[in-house]
PDB file of N, CA and C in Angstrom:
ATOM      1  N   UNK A   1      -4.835  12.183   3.855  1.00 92.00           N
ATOM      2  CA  UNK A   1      -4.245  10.943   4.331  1.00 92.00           C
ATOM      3  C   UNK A   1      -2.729  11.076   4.387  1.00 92.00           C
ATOM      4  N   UNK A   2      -1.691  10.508   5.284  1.00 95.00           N
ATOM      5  CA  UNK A   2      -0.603   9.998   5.597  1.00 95.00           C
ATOM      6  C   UNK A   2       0.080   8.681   5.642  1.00 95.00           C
ATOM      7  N   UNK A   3       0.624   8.316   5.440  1.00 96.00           N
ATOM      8  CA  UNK A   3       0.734   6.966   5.824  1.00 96.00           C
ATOM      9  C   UNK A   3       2.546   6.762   6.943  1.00 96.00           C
ATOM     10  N   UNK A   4       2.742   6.304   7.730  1.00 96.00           N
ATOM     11  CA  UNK A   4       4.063   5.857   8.615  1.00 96.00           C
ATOM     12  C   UNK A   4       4.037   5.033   8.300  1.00 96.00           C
ATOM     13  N   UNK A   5       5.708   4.137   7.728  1.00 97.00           N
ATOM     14  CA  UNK A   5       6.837   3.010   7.962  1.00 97.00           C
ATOM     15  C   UNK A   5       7.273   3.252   8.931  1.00 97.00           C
ATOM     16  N   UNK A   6       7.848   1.818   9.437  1.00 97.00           N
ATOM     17  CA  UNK A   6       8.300   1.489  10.336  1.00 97.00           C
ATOM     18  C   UNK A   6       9.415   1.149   9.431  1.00 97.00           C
ATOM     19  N   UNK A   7      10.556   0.888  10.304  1.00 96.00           N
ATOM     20  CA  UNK A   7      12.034   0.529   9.384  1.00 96.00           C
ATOM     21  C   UNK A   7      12.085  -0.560   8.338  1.00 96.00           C
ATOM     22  N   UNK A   8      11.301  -1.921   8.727  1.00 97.00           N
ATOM     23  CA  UNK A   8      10.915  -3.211   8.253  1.00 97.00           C
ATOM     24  C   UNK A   8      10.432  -2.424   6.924  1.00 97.00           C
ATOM     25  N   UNK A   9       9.492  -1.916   7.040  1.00 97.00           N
ATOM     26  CA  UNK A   9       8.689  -1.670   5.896  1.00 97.00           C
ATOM     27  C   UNK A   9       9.237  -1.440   5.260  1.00 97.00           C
ATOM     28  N   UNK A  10       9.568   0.214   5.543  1.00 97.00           N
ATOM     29  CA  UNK A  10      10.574   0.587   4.356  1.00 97.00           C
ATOM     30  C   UNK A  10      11.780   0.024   4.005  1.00 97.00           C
ATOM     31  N   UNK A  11      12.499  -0.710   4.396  1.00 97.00           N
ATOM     32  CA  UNK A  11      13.328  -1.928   3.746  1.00 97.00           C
ATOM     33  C   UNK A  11      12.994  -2.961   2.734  1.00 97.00           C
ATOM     34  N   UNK A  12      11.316  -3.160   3.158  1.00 97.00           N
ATOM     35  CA  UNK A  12      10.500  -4.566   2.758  1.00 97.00           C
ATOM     36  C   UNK A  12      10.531  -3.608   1.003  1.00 97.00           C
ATOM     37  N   UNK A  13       9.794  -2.545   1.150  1.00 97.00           N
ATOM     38  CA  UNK A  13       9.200  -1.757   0.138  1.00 97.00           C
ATOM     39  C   UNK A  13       9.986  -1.286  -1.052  1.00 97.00           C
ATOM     40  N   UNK A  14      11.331  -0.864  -0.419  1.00 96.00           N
ATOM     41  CA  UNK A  14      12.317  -0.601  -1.396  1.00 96.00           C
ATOM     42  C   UNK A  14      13.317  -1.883  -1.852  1.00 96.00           C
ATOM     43  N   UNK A  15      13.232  -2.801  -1.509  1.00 96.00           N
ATOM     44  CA  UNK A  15      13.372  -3.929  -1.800  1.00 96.00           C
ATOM     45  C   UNK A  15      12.628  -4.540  -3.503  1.00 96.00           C
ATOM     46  N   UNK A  16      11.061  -4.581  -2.866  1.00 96.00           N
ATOM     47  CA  UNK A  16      10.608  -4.419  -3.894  1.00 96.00           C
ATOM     48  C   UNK A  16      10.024  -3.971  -4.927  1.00 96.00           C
ATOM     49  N   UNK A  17      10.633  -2.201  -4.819  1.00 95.00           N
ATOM     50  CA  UNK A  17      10.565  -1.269  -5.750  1.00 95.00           C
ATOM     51  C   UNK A  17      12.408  -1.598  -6.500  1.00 95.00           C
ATOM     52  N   UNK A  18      12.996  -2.269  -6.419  1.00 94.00           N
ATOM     53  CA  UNK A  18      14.416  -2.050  -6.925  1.00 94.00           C
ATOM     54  C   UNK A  18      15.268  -1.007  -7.457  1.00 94.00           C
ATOM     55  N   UNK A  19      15.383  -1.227  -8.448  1.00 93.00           N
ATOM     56  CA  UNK A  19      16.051   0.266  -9.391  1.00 93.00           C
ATOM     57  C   UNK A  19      14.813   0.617 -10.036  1.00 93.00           C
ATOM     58  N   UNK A  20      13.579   0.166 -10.610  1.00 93.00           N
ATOM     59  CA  UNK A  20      12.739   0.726 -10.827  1.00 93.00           C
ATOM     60  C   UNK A  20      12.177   1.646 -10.570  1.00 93.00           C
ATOM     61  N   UNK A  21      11.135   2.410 -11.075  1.00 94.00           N
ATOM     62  CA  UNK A  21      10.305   3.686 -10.739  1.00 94.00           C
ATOM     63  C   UNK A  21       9.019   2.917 -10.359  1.00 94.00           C
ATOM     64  N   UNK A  22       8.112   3.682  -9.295  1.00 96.00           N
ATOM     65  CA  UNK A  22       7.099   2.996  -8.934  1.00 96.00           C
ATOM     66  C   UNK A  22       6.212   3.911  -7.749  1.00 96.00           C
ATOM     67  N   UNK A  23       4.694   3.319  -7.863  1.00 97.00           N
ATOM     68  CA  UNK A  23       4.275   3.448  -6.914  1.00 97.00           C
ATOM     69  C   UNK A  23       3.271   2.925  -6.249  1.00 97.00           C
ATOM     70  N   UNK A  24       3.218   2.885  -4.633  1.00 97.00           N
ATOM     71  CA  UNK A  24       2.582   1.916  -4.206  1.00 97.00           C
ATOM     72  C   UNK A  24       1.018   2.534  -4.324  1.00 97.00           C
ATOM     73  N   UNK A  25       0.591   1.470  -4.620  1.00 97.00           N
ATOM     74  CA  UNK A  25      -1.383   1.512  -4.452  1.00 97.00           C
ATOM     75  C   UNK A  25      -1.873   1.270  -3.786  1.00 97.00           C
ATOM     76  N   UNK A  26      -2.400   2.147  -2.385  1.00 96.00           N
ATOM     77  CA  UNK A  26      -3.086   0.970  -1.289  1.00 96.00           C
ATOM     78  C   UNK A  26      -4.760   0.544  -2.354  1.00 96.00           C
ATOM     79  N   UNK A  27      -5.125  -0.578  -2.161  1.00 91.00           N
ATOM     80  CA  UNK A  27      -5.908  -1.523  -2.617  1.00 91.00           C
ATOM     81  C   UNK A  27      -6.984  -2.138  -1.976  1.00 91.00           C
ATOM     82  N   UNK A  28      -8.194  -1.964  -2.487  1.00 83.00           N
ATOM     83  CA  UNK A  28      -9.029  -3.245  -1.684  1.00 83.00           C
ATOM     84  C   UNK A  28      -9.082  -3.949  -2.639  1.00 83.00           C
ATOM     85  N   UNK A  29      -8.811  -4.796  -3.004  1.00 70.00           N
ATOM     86  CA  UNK A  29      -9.165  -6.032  -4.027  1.00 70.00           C
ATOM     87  C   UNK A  29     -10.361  -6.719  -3.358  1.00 70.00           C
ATOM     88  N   UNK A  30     -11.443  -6.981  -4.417  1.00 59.00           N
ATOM     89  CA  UNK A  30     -12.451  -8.230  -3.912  1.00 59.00           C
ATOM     90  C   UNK A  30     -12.302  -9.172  -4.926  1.00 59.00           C
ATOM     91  N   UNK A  31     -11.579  -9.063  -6.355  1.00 65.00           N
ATOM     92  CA  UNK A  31     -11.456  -9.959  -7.348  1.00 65.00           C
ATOM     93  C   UNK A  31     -10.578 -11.527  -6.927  1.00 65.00           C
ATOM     94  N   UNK A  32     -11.315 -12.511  -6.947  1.00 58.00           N
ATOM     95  CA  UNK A  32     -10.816 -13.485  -7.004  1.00 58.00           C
ATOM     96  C   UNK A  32     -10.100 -14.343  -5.552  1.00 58.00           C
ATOM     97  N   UNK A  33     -10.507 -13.244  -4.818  1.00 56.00           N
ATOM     98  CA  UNK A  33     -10.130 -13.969  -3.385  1.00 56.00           C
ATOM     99  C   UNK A  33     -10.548 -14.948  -2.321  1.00 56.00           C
ATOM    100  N   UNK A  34     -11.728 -15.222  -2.938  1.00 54.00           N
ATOM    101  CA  UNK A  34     -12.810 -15.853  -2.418  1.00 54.00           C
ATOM    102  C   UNK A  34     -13.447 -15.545  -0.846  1.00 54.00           C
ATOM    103  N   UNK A  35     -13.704 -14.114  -0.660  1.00 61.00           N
ATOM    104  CA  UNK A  35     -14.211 -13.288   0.453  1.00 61.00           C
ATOM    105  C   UNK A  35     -14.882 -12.218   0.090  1.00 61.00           C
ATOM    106  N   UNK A  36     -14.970 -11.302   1.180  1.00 68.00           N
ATOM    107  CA  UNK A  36     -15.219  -9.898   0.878  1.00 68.00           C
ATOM    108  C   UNK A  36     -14.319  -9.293   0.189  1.00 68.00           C
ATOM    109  N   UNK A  37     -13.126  -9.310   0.319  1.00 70.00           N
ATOM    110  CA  UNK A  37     -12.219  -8.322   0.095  1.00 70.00           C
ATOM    111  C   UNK A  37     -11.093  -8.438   0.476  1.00 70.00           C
ATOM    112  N   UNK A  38      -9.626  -8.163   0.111  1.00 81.00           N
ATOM    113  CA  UNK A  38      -8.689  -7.843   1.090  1.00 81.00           C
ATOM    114  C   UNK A  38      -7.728  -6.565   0.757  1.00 81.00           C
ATOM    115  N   UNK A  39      -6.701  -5.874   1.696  1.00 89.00           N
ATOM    116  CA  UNK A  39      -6.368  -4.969   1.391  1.00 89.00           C
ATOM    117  C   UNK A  39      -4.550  -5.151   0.547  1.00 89.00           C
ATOM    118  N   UNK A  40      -4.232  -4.606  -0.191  1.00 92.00           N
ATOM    119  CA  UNK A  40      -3.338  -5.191  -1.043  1.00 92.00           C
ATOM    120  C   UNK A  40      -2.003  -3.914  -1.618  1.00 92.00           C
ATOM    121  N   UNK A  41      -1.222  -3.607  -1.496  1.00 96.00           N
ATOM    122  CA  UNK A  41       0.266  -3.313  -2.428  1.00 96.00           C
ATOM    123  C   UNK A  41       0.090  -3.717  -3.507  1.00 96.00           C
ATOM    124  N   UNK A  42      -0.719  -2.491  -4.172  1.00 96.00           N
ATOM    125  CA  UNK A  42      -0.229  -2.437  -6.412  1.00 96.00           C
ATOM    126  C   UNK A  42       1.000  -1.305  -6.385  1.00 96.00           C
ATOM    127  N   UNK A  43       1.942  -2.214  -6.980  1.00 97.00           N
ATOM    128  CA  UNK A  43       3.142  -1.452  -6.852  1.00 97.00           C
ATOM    129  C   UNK A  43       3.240  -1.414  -9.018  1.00 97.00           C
ATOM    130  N   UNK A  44       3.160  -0.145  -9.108  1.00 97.00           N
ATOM    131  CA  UNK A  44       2.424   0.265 -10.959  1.00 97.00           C
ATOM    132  C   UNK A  44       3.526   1.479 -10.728  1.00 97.00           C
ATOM    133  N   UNK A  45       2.997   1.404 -12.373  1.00 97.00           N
ATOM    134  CA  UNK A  45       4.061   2.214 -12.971  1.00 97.00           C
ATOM    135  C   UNK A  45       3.705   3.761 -13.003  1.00 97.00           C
ATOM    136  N   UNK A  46       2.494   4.244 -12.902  1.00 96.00           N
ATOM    137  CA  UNK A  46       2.139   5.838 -12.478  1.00 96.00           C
ATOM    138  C   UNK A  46       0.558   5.993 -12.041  1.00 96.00           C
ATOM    139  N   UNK A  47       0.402   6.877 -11.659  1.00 96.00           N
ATOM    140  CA  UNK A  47      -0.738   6.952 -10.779  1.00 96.00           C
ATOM    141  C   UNK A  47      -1.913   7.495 -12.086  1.00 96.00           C
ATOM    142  N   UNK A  48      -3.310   6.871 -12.175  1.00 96.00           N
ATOM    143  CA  UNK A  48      -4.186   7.132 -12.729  1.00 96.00           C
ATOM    144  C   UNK A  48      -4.676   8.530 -12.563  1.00 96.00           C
ATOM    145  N   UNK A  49      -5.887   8.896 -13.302  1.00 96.00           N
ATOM    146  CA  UNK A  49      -6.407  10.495 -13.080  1.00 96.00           C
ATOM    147  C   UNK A  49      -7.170  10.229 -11.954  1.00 96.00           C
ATOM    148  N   UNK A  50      -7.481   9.118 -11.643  1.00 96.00           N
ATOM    149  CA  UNK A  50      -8.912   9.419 -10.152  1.00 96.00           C
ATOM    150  C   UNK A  50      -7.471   8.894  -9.274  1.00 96.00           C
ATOM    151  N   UNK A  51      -6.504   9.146  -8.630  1.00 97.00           N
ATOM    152  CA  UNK A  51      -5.377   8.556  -8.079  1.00 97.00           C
ATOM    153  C   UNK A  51      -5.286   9.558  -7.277  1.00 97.00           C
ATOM    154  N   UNK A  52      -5.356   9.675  -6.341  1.00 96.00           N
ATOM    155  CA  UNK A  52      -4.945  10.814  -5.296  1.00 96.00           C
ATOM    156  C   UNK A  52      -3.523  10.571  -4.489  1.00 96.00           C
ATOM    157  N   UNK A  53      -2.661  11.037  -4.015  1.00 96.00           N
ATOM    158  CA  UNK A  53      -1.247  11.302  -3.368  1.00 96.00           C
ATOM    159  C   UNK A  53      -1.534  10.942  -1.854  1.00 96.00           C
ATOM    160  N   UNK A  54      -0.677  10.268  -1.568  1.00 95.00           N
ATOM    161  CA  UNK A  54      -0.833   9.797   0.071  1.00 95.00           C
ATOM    162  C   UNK A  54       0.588  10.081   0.553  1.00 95.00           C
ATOM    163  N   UNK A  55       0.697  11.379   1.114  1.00 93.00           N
ATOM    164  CA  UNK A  55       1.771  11.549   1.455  1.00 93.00           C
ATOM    165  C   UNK A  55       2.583  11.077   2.463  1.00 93.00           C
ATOM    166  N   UNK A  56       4.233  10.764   2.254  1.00 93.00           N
ATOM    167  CA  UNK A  56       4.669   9.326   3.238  1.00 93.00           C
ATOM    168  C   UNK A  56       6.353   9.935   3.120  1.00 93.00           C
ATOM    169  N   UNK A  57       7.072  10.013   4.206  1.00 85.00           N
ATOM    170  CA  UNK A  57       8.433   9.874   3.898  1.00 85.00           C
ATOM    171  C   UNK A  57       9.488   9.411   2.633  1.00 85.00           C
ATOM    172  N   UNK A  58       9.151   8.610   2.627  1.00 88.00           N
ATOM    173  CA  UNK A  58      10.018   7.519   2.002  1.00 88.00           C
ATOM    174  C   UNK A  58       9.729   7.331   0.628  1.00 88.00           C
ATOM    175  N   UNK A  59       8.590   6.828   0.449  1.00 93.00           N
ATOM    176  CA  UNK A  59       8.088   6.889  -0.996  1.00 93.00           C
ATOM    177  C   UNK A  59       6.700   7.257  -1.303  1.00 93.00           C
ATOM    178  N   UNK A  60       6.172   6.774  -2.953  1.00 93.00           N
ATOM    179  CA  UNK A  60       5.041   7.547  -3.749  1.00 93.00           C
ATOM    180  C   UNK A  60       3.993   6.203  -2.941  1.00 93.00           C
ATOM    181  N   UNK A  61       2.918   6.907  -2.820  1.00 96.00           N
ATOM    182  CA  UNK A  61       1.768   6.283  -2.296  1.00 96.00           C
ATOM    183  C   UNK A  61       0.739   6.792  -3.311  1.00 96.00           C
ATOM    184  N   UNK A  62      -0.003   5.826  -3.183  1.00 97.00           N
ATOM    185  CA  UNK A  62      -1.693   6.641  -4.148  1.00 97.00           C
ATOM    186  C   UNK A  62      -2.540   5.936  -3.528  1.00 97.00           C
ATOM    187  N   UNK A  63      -4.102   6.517  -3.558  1.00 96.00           N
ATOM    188  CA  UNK A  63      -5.486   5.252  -3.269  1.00 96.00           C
ATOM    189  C   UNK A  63      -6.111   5.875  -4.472  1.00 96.00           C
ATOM    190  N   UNK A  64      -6.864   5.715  -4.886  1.00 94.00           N
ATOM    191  CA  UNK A  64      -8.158   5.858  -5.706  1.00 94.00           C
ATOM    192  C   UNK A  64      -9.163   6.741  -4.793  1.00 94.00           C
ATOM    193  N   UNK A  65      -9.431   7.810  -5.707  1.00 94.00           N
ATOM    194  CA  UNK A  65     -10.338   8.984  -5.066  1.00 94.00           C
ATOM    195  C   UNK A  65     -11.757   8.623  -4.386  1.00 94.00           C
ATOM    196  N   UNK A  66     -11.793   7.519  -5.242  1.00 90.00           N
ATOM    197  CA  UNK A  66     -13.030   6.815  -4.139  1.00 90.00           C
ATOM    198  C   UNK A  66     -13.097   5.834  -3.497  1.00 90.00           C
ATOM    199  N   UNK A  67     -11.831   5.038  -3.371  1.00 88.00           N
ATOM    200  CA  UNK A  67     -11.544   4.634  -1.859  1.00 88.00           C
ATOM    201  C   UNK A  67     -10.852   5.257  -0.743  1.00 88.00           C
ATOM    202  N   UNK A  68     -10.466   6.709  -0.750  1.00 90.00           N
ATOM    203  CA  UNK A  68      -9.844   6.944   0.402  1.00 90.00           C
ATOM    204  C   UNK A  68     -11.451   7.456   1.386  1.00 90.00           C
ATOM    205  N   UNK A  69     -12.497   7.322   1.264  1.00 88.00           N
ATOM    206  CA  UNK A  69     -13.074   7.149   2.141  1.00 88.00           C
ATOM    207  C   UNK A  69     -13.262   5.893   2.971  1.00 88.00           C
ATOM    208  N   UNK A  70     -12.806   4.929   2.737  1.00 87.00           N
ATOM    209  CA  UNK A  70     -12.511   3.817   3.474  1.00 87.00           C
ATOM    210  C   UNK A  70     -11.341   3.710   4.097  1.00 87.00           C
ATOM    211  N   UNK A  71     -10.116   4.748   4.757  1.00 93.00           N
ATOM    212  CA  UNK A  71      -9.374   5.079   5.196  1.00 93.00           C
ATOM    213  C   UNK A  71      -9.500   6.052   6.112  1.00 93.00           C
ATOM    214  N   UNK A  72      -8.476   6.013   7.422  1.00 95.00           N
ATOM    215  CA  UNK A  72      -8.623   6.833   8.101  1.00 95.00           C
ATOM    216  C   UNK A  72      -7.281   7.810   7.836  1.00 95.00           C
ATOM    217  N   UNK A  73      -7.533   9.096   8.698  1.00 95.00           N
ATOM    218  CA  UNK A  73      -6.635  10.299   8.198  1.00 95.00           C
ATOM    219  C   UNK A  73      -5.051   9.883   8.315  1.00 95.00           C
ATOM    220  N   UNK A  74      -4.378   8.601   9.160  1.00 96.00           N
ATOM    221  CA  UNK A  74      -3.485   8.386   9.562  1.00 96.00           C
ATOM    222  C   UNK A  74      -3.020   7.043   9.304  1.00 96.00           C
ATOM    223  N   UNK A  75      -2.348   6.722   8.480  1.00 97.00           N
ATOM    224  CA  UNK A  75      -2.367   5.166   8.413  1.00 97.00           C
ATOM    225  C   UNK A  75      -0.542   4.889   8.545  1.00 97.00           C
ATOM    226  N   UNK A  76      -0.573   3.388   9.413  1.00 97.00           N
ATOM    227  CA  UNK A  76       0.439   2.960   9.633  1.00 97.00           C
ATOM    228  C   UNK A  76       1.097   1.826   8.616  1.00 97.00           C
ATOM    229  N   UNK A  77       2.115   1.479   8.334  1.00 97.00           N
ATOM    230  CA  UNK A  77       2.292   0.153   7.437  1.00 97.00           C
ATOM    231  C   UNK A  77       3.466   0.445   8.147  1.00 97.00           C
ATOM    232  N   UNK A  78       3.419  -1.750   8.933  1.00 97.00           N
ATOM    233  CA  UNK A  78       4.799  -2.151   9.161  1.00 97.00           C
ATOM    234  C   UNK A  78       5.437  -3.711   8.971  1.00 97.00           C
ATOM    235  N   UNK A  79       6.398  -3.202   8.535  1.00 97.00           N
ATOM    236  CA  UNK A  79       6.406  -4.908   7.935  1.00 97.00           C
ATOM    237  C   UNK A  79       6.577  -6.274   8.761  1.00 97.00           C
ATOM    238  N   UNK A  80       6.478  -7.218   8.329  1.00 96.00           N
ATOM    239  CA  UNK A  80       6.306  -9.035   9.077  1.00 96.00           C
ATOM    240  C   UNK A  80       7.551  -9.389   9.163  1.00 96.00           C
ATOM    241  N   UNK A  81       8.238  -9.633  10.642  1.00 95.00           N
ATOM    242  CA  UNK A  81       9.618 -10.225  10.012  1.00 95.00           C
ATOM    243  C   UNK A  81       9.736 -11.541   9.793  1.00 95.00           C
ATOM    244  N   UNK A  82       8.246 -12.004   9.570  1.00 94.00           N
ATOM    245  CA  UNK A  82       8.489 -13.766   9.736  1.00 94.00           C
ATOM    246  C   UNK A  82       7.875 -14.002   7.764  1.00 94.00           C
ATOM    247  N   UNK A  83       7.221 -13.122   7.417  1.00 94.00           N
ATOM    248  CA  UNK A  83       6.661 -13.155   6.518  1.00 94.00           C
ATOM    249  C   UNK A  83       6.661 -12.173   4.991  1.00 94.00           C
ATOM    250  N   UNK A  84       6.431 -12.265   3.990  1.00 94.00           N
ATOM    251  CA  UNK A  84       6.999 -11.061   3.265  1.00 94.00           C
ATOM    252  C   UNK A  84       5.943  -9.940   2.935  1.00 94.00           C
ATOM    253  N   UNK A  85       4.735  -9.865   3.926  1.00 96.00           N
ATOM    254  CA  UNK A  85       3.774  -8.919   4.374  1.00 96.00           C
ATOM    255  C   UNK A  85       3.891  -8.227   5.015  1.00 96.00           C
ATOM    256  N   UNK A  86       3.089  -7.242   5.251  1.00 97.00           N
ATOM    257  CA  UNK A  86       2.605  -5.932   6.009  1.00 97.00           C
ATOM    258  C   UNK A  86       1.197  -6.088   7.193  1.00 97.00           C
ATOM    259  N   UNK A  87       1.622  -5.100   7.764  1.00 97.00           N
ATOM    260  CA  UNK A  87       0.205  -4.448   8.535  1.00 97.00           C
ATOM    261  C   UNK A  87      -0.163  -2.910   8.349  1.00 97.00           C
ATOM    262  N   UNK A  88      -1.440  -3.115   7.818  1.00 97.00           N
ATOM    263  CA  UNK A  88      -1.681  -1.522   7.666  1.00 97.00           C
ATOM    264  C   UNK A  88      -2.837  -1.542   8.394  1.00 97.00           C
ATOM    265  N   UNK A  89      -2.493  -0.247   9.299  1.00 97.00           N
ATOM    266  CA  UNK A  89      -4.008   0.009   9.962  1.00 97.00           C
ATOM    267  C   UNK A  89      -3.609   1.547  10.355  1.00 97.00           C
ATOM    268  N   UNK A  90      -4.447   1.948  11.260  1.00 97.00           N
ATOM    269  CA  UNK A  90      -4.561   3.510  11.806  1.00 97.00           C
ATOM    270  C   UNK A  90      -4.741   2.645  13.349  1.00 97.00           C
ATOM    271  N   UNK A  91      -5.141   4.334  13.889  1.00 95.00           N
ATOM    272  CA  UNK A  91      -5.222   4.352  15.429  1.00 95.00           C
ATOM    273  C   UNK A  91      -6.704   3.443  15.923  1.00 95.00           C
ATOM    274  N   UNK A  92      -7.155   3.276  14.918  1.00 94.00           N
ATOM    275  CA  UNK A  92      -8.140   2.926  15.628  1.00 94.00           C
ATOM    276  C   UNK A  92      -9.014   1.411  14.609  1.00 94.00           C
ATOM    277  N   UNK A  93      -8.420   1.341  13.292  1.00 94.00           N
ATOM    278  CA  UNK A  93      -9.043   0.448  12.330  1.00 94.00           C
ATOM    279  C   UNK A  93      -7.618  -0.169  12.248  1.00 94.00           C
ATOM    280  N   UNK A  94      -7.584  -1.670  11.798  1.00 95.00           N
ATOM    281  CA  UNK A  94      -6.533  -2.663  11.558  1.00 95.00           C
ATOM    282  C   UNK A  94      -7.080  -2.751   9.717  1.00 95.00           C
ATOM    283  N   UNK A  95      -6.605  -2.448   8.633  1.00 93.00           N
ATOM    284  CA  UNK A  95      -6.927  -2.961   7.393  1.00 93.00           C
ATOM    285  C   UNK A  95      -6.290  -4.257   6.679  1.00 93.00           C
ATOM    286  N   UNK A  96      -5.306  -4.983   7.871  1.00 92.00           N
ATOM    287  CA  UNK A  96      -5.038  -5.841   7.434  1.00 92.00           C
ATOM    288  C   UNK A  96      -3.097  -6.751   7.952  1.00 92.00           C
ATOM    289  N   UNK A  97      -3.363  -7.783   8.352  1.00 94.00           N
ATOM    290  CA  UNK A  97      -2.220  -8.092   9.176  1.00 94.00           C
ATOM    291  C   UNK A  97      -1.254  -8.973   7.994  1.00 94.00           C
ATOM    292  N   UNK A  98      -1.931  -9.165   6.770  1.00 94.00           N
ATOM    293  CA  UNK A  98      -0.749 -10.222   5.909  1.00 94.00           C
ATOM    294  C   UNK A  98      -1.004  -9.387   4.675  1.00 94.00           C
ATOM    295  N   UNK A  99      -0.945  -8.113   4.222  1.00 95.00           N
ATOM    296  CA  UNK A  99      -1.275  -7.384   3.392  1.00 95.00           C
ATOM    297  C   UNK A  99       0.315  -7.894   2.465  1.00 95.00           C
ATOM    298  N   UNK A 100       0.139  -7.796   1.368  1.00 94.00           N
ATOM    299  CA  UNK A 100       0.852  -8.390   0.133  1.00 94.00           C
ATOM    300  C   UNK A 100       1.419  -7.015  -0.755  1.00 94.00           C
ATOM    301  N   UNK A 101       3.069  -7.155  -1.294  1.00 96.00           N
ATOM    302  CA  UNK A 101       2.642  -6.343  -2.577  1.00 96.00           C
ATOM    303  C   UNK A 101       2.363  -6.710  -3.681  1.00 96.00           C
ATOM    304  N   UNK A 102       1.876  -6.143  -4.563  1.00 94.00           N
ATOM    305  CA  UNK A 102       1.672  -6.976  -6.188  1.00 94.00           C
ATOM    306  C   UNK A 102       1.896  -6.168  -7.314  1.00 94.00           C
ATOM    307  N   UNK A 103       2.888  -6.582  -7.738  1.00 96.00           N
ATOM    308  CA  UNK A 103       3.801  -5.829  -8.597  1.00 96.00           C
ATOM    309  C   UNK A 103       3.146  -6.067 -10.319  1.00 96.00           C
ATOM    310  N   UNK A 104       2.498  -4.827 -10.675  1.00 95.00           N
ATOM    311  CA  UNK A 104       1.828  -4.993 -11.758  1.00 95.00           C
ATOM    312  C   UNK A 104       2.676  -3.679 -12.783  1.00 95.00           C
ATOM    313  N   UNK A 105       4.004  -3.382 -12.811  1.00 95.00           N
ATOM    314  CA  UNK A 105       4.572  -2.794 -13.486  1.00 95.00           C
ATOM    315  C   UNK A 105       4.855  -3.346 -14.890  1.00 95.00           C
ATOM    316  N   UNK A 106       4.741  -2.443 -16.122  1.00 91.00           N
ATOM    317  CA  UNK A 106       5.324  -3.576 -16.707  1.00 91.00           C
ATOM    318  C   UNK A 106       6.965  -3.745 -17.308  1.00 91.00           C
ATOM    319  N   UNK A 107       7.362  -4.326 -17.533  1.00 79.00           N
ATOM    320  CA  UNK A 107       8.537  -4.907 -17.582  1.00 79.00           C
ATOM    321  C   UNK A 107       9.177  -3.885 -18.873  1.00 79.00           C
ATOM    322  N   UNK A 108      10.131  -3.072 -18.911  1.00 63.00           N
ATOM    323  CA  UNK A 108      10.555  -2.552 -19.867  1.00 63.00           C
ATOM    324  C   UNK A 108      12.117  -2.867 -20.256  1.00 63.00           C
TER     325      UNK A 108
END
């Protein structure tokens, strides 16, 4: 997997990575959303042992070794300028047009 920013993004992203260390989690959350699922920014403090590397320009990416089969080989994220979300999709799948980050670092 790969992932492309667009300029938005990576502005949006390092914004809210600050002076901190971090990295982003792409996410399916189904907890508590009242749906199937949605796709989500865990922006944490280091990547787990099932955490695999999603390599990206700009910054640290991870998915979980058993969700990057729900991904395609190429993924885009670009940010909302009306909103403080994302769009991540590939060439051919949309995973999501108001994708969120959620900052679960903890505070040191």
């Amino acid at each position: 997997m790969h992932i492309k920013l667009d300029e938005l993004a990576g502005h949006k992203l390092a914004t809210a990575l600050g002076e901190r260390p971090g990295y982003f989690k792409i996410f399916y959350d189904t907890e508590g959303c009242g749906c199937e699922g949605i796709n989500v920014l865990l922006l944490v403090d280091a990547p787990l042992q099932t955490d695999l590397n999603v390599p990206s320009d700009q910054f640290h990416f991870i998915v979980d070794q058993q969700h990057q089969i729900f991904y395609n080989e190429q993924l885009y994220l670009e940010g909302d300028p009306e909103f403080p979300t994302f769009k991540l999709f590939s060439d051919n799948s949309n995973y999501g047009t108001r994708v969120q980050i959620r900052d679960l670092r903890v505070e040191k």
